[in-house]
Amino acid sequence: MHVSGEPSFRESVDLMFNRAVKLMDMSPGLEQKIRVCNSTYTVRFGVRLRGKIETFTGYRSVHSEHMEPVKGGIRYALSVNQNEVEALAALMTYKCALVETPFGGSKGGLCIDPRAWDEHELEQITRRFAYELIKRDLIHPAQNVPAPDMGTGEREMAWIADQYARMNTTDINAKACVTGKPPHAGGIQGRVEATGRGVQYGLREFFRYPEDVAKAKLSGSLDGKRIIVQGLGNVGYHAAKFLSEEDGCKVIAIIERDGALVNDAGLDIEDVRQWMNRHDGLMAGYPDAKHVADGAALLEEACDILIPAALEGVINMSNAARIKAPLIVEAANGPVTFGADEILRAKGVVIIPDMYANAGGVTVSYFEWVKNLSHIRFGRMQRRAEEARHILLVEELERLSKEKGVSWTMSPGFKDKYLRGAGELELVRSGLDDTMRTAYQAMREVWHGREDVEDLRVAAYIVSISRVAATYRSKGL
Ligand code: GLU
């Protein structure tokens, strides 16, 4: 979405970068080196489909190679363009630095309406696009590792991994060339839910600090908070589901491409999603909520937490002044433009920035990449050893109490839970939770520790940029 008078997405990211870097002590040369996008490869390729040759345009942009491989998703949408891919690649650099995944930033995109093609056609197109990128090492376990983004998912990643393996038959690490694969094809448990899970863990961490919550003119815990979610795709769906089912939040509205569903008592996310699956992705006609045709208007409705989880630029200079939510969580990349950010900051709105809020995806991608390189499932060696040690303790307690004649019983379910060693999914969630907490703490230290830092976005940029700068400096740049 591009509103006139508004900078482009790429310019918006640069302006945010500039705002932060002004507060840092960095040489103009290094500043420039970090800001610029190293390279963007454009490819046009033809695929014979439905009896004629169709030409597609794709991109893979590499923003920073201070660490390799570089990392970032591949987006399938008609709106994909070079400016967007470069902005998203830059955000990947900052995101990876903030959550300490050892990658540089990259992003890819293909101009395509994925709904216009059937599965077999999409496979042909994906394999051809992957072929073009693999040929140039723009997909490679040690150099550039894509992942899902809007319009792509496990299925596309499996095709890409297979295409790479076909072209690199002796590469023992071939599976690590892409993340977000299905578990049976080298993926990891918990990757699909990861970005939404990260939004939940990030919000939980935010609510652990009453003074931060107070800055958003809110109080108490997540319990009972009224949420509006924009986009019920993979990220929005999981975030809304977990926050409503596990943290007591009420999702009072969901905005989608065909309008919004509104229910003040809170929507049943699973039920809405199943309805959409049955009705071609449309919400209209859903029986347990009011359908509002002008979905975008709901962004301006009163609520406690607004979660834009779809496209960039949805909160812009044309609607920012009317936003009523005191807390915005950027589950999407770049949903708030630079201009809107200024307006919202002046109004005292707290924004949990994209590079933090949606970093759960790349965090679990990192775990998947490590799993692929180590060729072993997380927990396989430790799980039973952990269980055996717990059994030892419980049996000893039971023996002692019998011996001393003390009568006590453990609370129901305790033994079962305590005796169970952690499997891959639990380890992934634990690693993600730890990552989200640690990154939030790094951000808030800068936010509260420096007089000249007004907001979490600038704090996040300062943390990331200083880490990227430190890597460049130690390379002798
Ligand atoms: N596309 C996701 C993002 O924007 C995930 C990237 C990844 O896992 O590499 O963060």
Coordinates of C-alpha atoms and ligand atoms in Angstrom, one line a residue, residues 71-73 92 95 107 145-149 179 191 333 358 361-362 365, ligand 1:
K71 CA 18.6 -15.4 5.7
G72 CA 15.1 -14.4 4.8
G73 CA 11.8 -15.6 3.3
M92 CA 16.0 -9.2 8.1
K95 CA 15.9 -8.7 13.0
K107 CA 14.7 -11.6 1.1
V145 CA 19.0 -19.8 3.2
P146 CA 15.4 -18.8 2.3
A147 CA 12.3 -19.6 4.3
P148 CA 8.5 -19.1 3.9
D149 CA 6.9 -15.7 3.8
T179 CA 14.1 -23.6 6.3
R191 CA 8.2 -23.8 12.7
N333 CA 7.0 -6.6 8.5
N358 CA 7.8 -11.2 14.3
G361 CA 9.9 -17.2 12.6
V362 CA 13.6 -16.7 11.9
S365 CA 14.4 -21.3 11.3
Ligands
GLU1 N1 9.8 -14.6 6.3 C1 10.0 -14.6 7.7 C2 10.4 -13.2 8.2 O1 10.1 -12.2 7.6 C3 11.0 -15.7 8.2 C4 12.4 -15.6 7.7 C5 13.2 -16.9 8.0 O2 12.8 -17.7 8.7 O3 14.3 -16.9 7.5 O4 11.0 -13.1 9.3

